[in-house]
mmCIF file of C-alpha atoms and ligand atoms in Angstrom:
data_model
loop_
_atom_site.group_PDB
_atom_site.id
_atom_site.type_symbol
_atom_site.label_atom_id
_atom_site.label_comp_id
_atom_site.label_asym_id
_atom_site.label_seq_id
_atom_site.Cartn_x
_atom_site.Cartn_y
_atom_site.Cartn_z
ATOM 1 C CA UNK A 1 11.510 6.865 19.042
ATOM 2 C CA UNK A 2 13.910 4.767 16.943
ATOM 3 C CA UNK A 3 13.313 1.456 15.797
ATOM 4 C CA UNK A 4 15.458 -1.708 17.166
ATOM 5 C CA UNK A 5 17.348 -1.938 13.338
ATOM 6 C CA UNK A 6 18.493 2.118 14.299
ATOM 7 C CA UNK A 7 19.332 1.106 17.530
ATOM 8 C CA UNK A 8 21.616 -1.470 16.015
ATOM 9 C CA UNK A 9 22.870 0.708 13.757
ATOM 10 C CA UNK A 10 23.904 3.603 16.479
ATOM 11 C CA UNK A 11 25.774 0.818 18.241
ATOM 12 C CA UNK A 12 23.356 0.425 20.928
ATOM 13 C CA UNK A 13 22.538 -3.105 20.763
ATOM 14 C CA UNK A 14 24.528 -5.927 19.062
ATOM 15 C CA UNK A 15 24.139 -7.796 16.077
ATOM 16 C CA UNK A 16 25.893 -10.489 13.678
ATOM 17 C CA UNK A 17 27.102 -7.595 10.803
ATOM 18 C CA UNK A 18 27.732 -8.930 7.521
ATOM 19 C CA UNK A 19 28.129 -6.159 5.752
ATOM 20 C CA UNK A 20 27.913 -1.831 5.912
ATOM 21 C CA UNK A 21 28.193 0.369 3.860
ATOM 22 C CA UNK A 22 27.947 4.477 3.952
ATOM 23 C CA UNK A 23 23.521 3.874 3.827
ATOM 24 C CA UNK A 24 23.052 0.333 4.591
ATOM 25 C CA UNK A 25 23.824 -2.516 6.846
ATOM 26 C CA UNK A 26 22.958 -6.090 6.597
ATOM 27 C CA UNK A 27 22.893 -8.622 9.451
ATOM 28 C CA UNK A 28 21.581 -11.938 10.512
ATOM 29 C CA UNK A 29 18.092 -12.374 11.539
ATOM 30 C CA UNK A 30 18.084 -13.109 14.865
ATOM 31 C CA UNK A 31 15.594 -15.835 14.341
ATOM 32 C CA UNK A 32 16.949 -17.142 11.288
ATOM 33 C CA UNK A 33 13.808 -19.202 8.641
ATOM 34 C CA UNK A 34 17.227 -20.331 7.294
ATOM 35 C CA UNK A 35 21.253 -20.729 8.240
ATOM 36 C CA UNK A 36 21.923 -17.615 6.698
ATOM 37 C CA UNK A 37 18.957 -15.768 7.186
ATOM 38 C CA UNK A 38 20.037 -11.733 6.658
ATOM 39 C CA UNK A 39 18.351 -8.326 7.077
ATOM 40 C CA UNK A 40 19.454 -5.864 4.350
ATOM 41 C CA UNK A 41 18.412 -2.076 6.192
ATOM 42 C CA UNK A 42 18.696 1.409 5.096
ATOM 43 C CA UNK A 43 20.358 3.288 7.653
ATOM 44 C CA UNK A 44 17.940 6.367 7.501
ATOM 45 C CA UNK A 45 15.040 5.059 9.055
ATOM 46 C CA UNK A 46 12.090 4.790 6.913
ATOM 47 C CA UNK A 47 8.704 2.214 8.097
ATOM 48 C CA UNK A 48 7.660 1.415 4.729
ATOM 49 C CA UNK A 49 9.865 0.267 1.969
ATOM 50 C CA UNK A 50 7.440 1.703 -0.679
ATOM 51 C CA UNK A 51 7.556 5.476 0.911
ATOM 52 C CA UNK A 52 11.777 5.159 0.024
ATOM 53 C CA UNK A 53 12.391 7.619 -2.914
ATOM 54 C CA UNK A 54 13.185 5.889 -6.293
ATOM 55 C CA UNK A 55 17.023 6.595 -5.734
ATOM 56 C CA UNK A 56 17.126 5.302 -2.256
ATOM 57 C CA UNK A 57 15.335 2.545 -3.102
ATOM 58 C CA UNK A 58 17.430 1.638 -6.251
ATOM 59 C CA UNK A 59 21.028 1.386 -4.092
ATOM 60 C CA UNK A 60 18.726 -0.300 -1.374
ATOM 61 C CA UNK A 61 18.263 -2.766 -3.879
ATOM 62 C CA UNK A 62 22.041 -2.959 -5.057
ATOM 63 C CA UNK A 63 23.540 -3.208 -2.121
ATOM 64 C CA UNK A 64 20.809 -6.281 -1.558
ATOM 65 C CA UNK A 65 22.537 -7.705 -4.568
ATOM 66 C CA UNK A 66 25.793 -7.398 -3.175
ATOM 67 C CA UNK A 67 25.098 -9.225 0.124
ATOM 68 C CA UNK A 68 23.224 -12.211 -2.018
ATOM 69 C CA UNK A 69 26.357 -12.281 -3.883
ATOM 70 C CA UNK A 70 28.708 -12.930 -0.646
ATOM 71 C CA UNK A 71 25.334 -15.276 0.954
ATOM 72 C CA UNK A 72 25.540 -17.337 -2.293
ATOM 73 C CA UNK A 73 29.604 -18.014 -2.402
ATOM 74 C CA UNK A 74 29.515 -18.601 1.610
ATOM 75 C CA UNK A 75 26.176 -20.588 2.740
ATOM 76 C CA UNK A 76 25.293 -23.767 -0.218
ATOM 77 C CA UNK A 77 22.196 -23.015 -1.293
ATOM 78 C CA UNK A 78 20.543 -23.008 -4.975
ATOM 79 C CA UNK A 79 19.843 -19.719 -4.880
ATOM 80 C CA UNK A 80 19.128 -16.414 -2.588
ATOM 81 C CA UNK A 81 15.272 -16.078 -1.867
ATOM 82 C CA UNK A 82 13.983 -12.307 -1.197
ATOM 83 C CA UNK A 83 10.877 -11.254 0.552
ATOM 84 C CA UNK A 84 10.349 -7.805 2.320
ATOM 85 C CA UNK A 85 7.350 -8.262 5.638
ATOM 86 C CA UNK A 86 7.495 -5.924 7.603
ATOM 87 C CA UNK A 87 4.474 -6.266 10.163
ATOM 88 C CA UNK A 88 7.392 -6.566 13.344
ATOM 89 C CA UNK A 89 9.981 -3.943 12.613
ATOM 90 C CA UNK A 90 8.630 -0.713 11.047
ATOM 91 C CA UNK A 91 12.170 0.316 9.429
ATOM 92 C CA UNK A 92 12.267 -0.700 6.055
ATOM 93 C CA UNK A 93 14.192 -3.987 5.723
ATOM 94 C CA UNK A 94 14.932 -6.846 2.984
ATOM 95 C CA UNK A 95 15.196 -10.392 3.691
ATOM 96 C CA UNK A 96 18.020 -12.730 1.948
ATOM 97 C CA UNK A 97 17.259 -16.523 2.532
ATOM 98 C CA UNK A 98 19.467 -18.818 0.947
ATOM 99 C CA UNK A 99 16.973 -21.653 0.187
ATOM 100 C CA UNK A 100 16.863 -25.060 -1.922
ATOM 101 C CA UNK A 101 13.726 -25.681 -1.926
ATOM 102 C CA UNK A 102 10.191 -23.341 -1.747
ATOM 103 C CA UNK A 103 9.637 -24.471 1.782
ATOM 104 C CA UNK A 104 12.628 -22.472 2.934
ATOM 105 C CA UNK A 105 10.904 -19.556 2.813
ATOM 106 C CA UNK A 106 8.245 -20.495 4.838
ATOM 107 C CA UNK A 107 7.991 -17.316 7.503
ATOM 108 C CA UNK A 108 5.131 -19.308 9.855
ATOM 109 C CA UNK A 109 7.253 -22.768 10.672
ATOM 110 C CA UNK A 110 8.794 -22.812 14.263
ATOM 111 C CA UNK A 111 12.154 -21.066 13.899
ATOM 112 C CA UNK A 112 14.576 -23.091 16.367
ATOM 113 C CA UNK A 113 16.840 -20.862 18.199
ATOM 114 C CA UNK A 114 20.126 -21.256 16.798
ATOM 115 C CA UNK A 115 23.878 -21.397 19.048
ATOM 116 C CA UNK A 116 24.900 -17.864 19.428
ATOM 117 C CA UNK A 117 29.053 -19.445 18.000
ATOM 118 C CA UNK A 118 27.291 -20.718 14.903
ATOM 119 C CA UNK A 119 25.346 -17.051 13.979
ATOM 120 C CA UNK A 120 28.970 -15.517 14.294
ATOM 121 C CA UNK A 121 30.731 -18.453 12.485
ATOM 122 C CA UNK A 122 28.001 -17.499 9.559
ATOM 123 C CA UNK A 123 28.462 -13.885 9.923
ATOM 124 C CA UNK A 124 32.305 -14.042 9.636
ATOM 125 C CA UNK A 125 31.882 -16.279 6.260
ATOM 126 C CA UNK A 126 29.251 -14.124 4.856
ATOM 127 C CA UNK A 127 31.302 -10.925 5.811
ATOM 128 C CA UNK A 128 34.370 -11.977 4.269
ATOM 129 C CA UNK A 129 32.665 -12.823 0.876
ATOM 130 C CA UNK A 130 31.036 -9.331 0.430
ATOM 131 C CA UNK A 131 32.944 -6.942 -2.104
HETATM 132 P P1 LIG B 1 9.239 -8.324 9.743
HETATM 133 O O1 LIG B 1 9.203 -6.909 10.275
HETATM 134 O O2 LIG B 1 7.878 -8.963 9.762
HETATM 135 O O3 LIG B 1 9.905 -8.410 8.394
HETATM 136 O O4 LIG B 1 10.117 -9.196 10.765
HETATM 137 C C1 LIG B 1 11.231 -8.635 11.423
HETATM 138 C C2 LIG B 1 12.373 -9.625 11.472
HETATM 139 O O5 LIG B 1 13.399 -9.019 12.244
HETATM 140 C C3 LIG B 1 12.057 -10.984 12.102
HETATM 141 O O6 LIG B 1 12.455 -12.037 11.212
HETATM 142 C C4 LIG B 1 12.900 -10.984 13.388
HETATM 143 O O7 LIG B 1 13.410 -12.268 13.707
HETATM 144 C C5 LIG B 1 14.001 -10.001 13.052
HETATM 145 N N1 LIG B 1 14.567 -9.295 14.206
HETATM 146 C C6 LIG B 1 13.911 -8.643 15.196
HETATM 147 N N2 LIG B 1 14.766 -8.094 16.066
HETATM 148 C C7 LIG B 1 16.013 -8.395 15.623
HETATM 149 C C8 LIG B 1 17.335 -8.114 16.093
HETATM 150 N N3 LIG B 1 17.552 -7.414 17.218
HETATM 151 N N4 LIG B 1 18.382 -8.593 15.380
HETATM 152 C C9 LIG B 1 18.188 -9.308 14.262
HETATM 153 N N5 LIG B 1 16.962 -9.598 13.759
HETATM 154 C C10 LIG B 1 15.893 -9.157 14.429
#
């Protein structure tokens, strides 16, 4: 069975896309810790970030880079926290927070749903920063 992150990748089921490339995509967490919040994937569906090969894992982590880069030019922030979880989604994904302060990171705080126009106003600005 594929995971939901495949099922977004094959088109199935929408997101807010940021940014693609040939092996990854990166989107907005649905229920953002953060304005900002985005989900760096690998598009071959692995669980466990730790079982991806050393290559696969390297340009996982590059392409990361790239999408902090366009996150920290389009959301003000102090800098672009990273965390990988996990426990939900068992396809390998990174986490890009843009925070100020440690408590942005906080997974376990109420996560207030956020307008469905102001996700895709953050997506657009995010998406046209990424090179
Ligand atoms: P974890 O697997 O513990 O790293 O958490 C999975 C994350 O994926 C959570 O922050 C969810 O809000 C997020 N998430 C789950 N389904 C979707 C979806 N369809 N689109 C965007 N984000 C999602």
């Amino acid at each position: 069975m594929s995971s939901i992150f495949s099922k977004i990748i094959a088109g199935e089921i929408p997101c807010y896309k940021v940014a693609e490339d040939d092996k990854h995509i990166a989107f907005l967490d649905i229920n953002p810790v953060a304005p900002g919040h985005t989900l760096v994937v690998p598009k071959r569906e692995v669980s466990y970030i730790f079982d991806m090969d050393d290559q696969e894992l390297a340009e996982f982590n590059v392409f990361a880079k790239r999408v902090a880069k366009a996150l920290e030019k389009a959301i003000p922030c102090k800098r672009i926290g990273m965390t990988v979880i996990g426990l939900e989604v068992p396809h390998a994904h990174i986490h890009l927070i843009p925070i100020n302060v440690e408590a942005d990171m906080a997974f376990n705080k109420e996560r207030p749903e956020v307008d469905k126009t102001l996700m895709q106003a953050i997506a657009t600005s995010v998406a046209k920063e990424f090179v």
